[in-house]
Short mmCIF file of C-alpha atoms in Angstrom, two decimals:
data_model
loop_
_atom_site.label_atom_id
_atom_site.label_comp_id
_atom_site.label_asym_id
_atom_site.label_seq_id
_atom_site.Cartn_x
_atom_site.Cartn_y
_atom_site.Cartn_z
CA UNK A 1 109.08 -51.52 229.51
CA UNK A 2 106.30 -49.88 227.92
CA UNK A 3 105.22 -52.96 224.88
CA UNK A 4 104.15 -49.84 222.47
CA UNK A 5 106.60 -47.36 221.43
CA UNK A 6 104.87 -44.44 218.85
CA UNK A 7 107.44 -41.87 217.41
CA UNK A 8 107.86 -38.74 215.13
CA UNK A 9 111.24 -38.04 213.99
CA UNK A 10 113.17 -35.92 211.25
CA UNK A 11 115.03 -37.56 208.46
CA UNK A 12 117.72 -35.84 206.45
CA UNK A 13 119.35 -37.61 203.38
CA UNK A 14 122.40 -36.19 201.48
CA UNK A 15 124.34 -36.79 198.77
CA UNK A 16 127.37 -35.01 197.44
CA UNK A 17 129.37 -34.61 194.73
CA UNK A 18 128.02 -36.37 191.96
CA UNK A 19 128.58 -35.56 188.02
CA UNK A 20 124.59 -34.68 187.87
CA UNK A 21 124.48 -32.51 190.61
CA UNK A 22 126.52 -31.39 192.94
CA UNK A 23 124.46 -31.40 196.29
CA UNK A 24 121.20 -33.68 196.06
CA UNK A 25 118.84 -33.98 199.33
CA UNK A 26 115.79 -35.16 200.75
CA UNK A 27 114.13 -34.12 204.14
CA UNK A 28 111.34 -35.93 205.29
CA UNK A 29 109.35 -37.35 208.80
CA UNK A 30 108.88 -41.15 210.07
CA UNK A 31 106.36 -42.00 211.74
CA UNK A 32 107.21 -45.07 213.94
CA UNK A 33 105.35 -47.58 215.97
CA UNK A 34 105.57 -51.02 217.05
CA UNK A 35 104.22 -52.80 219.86
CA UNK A 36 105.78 -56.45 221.64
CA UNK A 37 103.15 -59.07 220.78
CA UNK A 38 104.69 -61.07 223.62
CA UNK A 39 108.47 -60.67 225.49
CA UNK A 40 110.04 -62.07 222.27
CA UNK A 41 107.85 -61.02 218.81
CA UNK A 42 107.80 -57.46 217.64
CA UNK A 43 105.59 -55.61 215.27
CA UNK A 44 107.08 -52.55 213.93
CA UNK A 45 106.38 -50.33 211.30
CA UNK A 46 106.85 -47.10 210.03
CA UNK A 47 105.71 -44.24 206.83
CA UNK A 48 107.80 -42.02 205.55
CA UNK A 49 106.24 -38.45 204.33
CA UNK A 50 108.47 -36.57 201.81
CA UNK A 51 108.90 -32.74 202.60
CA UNK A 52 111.33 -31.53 199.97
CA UNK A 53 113.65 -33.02 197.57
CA UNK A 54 115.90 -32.54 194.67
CA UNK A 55 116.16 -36.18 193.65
CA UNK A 56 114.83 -34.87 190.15
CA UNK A 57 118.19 -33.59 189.18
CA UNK A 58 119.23 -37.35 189.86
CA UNK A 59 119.90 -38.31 186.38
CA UNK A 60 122.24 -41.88 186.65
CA UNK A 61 121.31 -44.57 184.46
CA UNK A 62 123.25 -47.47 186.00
CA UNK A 63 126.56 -48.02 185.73
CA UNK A 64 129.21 -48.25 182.49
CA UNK A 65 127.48 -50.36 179.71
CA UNK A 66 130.06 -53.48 180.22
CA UNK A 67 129.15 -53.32 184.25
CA UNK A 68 127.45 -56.34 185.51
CA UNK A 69 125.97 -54.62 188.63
CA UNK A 70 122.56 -54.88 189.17
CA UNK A 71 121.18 -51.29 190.17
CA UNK A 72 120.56 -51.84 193.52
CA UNK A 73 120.50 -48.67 195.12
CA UNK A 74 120.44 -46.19 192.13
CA UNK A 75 116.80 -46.57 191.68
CA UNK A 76 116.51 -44.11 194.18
CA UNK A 77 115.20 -41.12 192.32
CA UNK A 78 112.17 -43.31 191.09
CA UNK A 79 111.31 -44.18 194.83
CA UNK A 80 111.54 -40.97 195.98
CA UNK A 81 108.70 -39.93 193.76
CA UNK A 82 106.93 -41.57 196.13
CA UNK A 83 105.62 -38.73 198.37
CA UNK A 84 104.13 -41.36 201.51
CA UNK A 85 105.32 -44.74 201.40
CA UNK A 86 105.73 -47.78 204.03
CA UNK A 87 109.20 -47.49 204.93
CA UNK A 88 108.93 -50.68 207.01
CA UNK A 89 106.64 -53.48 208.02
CA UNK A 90 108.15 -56.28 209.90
CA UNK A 91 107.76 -58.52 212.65
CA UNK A 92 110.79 -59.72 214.66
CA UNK A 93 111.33 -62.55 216.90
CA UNK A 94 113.82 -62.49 219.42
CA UNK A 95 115.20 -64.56 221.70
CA UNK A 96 118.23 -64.97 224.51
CA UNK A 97 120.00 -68.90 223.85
CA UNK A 98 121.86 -68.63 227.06
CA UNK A 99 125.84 -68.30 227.65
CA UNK A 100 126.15 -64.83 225.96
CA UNK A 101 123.90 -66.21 222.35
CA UNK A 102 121.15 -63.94 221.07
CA UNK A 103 119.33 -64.76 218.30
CA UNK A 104 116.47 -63.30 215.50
CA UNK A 105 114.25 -64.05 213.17
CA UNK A 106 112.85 -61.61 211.17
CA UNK A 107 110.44 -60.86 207.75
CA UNK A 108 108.68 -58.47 205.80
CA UNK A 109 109.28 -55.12 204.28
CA UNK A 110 113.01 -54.33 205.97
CA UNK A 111 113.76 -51.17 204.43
CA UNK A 112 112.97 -48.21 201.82
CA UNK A 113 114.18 -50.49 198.44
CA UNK A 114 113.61 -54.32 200.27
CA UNK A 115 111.62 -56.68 201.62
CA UNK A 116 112.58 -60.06 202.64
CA UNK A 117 113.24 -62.31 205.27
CA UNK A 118 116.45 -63.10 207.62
CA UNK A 119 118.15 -64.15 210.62
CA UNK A 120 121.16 -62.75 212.88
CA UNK A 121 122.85 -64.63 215.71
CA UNK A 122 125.02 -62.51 218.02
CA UNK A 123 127.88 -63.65 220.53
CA UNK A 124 128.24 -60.68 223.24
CA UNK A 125 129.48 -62.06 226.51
CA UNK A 126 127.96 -60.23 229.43
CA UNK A 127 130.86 -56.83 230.33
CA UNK A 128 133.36 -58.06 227.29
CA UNK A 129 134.45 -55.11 224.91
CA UNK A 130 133.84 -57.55 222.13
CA UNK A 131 131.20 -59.09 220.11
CA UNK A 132 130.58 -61.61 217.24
CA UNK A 133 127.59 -61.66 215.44
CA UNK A 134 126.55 -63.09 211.54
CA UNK A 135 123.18 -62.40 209.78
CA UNK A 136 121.88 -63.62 206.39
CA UNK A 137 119.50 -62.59 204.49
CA UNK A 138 116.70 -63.26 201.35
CA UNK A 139 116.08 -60.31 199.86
CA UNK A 140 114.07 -58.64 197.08
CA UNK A 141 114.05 -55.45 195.55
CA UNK A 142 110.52 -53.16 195.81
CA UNK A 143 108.24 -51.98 193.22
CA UNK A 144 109.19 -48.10 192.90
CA UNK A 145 106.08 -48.05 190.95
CA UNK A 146 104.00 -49.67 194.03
CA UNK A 147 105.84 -50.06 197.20
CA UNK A 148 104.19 -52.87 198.44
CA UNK A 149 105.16 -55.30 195.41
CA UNK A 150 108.33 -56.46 194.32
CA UNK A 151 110.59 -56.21 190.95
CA UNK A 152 112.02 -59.16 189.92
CA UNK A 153 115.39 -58.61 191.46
CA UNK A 154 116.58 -60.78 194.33
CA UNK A 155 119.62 -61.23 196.54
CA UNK A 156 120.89 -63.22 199.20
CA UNK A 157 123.04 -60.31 201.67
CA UNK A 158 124.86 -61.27 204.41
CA UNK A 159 127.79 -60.39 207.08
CA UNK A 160 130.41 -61.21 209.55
CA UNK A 161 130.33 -58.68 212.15
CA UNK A 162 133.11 -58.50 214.81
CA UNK A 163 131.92 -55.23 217.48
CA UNK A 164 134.82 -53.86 219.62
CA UNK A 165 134.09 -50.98 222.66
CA UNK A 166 137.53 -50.05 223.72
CA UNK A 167 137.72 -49.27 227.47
CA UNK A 168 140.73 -47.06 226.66
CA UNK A 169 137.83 -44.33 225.53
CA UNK A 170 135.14 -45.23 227.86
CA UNK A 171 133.22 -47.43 226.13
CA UNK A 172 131.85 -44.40 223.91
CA UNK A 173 133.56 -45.15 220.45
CA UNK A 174 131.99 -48.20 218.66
CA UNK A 175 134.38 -49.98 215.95
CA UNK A 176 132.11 -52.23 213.78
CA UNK A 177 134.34 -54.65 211.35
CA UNK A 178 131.92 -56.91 208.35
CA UNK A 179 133.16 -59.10 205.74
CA UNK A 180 129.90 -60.67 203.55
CA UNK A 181 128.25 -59.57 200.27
CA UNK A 182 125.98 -57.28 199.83
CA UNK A 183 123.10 -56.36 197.44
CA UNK A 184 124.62 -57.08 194.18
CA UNK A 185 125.99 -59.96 195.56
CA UNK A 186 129.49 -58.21 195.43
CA UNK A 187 131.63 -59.24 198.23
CA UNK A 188 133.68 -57.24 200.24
CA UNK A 189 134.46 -55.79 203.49
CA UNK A 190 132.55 -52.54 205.61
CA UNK A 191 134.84 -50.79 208.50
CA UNK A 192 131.81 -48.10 210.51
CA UNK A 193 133.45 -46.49 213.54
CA UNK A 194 130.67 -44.15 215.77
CA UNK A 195 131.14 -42.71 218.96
CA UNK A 196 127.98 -41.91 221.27
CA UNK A 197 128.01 -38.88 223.26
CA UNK A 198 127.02 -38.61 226.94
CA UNK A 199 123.94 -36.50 224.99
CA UNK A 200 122.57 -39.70 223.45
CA UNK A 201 124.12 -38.01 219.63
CA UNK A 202 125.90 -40.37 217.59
CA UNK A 203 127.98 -39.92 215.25
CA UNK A 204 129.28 -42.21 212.56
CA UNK A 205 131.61 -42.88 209.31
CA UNK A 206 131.98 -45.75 207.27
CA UNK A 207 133.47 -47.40 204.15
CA UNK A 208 132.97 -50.35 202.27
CA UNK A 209 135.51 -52.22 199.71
CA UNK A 210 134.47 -54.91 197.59
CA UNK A 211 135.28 -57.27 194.98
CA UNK A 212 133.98 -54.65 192.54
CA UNK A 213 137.17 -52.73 190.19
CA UNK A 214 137.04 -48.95 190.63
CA UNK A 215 136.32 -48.65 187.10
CA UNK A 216 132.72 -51.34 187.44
CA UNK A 217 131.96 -49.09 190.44
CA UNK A 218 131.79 -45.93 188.83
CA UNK A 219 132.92 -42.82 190.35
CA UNK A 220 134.15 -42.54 193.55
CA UNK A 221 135.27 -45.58 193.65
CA UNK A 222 134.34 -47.57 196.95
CA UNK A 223 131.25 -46.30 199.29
CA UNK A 224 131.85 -44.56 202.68
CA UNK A 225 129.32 -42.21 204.12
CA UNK A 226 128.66 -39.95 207.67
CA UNK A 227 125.52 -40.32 210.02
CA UNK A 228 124.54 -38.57 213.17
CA UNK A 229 121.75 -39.28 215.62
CA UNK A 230 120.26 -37.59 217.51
CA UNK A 231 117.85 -38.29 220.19
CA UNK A 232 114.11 -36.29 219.77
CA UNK A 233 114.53 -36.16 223.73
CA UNK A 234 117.03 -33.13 223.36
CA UNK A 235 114.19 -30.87 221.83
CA UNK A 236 110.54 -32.99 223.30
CA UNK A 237 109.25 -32.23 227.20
CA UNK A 238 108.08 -35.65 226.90
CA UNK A 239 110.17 -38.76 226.61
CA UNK A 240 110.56 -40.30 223.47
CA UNK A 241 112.48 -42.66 221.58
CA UNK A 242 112.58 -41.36 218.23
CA UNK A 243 115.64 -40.08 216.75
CA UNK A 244 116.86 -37.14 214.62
CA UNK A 245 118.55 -38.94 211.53
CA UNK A 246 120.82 -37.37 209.47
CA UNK A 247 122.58 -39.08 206.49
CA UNK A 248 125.50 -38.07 204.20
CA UNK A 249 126.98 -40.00 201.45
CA UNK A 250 129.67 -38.91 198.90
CA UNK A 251 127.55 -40.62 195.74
CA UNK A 252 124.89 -43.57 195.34
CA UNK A 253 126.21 -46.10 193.43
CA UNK A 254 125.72 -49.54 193.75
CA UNK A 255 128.66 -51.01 194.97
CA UNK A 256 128.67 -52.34 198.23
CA UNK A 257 125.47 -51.85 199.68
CA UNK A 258 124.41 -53.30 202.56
CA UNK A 259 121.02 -54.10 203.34
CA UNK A 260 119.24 -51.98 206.16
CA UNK A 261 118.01 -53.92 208.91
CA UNK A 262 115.75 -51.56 211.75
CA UNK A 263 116.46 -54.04 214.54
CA UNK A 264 120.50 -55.50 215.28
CA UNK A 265 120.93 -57.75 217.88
CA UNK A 266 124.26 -55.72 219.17
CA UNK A 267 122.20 -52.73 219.45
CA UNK A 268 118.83 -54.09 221.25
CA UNK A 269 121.42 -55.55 223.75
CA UNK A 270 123.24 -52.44 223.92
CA UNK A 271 119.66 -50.29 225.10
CA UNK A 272 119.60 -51.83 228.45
CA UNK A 273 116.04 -50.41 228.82
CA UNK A 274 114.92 -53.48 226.61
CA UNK A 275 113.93 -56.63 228.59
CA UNK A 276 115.63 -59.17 226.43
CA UNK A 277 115.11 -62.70 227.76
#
């Protein structure tokens, strides 16, 4: 396999049907490279280049004055101010343990809002319809004001993941099922069912539930959300691995959030075009 992988791909964020505004959006491009320092350590990284967005009308303050959650996620206005920012700079190392174990290190700037370091062990027997993986992380929040610094927010995130393929619908519907805490160390459960189409599209739901009272939360109550993606294969001549992203979620809030992580071990050993030894 090729060790450097460059991509260009569209990203659409929405959210719907909050008090401030009814539809809010962002559409964007990622740029996306990373290259295999050797068969087990990977280098990726990617910038994010803001086209249009109506985060302005984005107008939450945190949660009801006796709430003890931290704002995690609804910061999000402030770092979409940011026109170009590092969206992620990591390096990975991973490794096969033998008898169906995977297993990753990983560090650096993990996602839009944090940076930190983390590992992930994954059980996937070789054919089985199931999998067992955990992951735990050490996380902080970034800098809105100066993406590559940190506030003084931290969190340790972490989950339970059990991954079942059914064979009853070809393999093509994923059912992930997480129990851990997320980023303001709430702790809870997440249920995300996909199904990938013979196209390469995917296309997703999930909710999360967690030790957080509907009234702490805030409206809505409990976070779910809808993804598709879609491979940039579908519209490029030329093969490439970037993917179309599109994002819906009902509200940000900051109840159970889980931490995004580029690289899971269930899905490098689900591309079988990856070499992992």
């Amino acid at each position: 396999a090729d060790r450097f992988n460059a991509s260009l791909s569209p990203v659409l964020n929405q959210s719907v049907g909050g008090p401030e505004s009814f539809y809010l959006y962002q559409v964007g491009v990622m740029a996306s490279a990373n290259y295999w320092l050797t068969d087990h350590l990977l280098v990726d990284g990617s910038v994010f280049g803001n086209l249009a967005n109506n985060y302005d009308k984005f107008t939450y303050n945190g949660a009801p004055a006796d709430s003890s959650l931290p704002r995690v996620r609804t910061h999000i206005r402030d770092y979409v101010d940011n026109n170009v920012y590092v969206n992620n700079l990591q390096a990975n190392y991973m490794h096969y343990l033998g008898n169906g174990f995977y297993g990753q290190v990983y560090g650096g700037y993990l996602e839009t809002m944090y940076g930190g370091v983390g590992g992930e062990l994954l059980y996937r027997p070789l054919d089985s319809d199931w999998a067992f993986g955990v992951d735990a992380n050490y996380v902080k929040q970034r800098d809105w004001d100066n993406m590559m610094q940190f506030t003084d927010y931290n969190a340790k995130v972490g989950n339970l993941t059990a991954y079942w393929r059914p064979a009853f619908f070809n393999h093509q519907v994923l059912v992930k099922a997480s129990v851990g805490q997320y980023l303001a160390e709430d702790k809870g459960a997440t249920l995300d069912v996909s199904r990938q189409f013979d196209s390469g599209v995917i296309v997703g739901a999930y909710a999360t539930k967690t030790n957080v009272s509907a009234e702490e939360y805030g409206e809505g109550d409990f976070t779910k959300g809808f993804y598709i993606s879609i491979p940039m294969d579908l519209f490029t001549a030329s093969p490439t691995r970037g993917r179309a992203q599109v994002n819906w979620t009902p509200l940000t809030r900051d109840g159970g959030q889980m931490l995004g992580r580029k690289y899971q071990l269930y899905d490098m050993t689900t591309d079988r075009d990856k070499d992992f030894r």
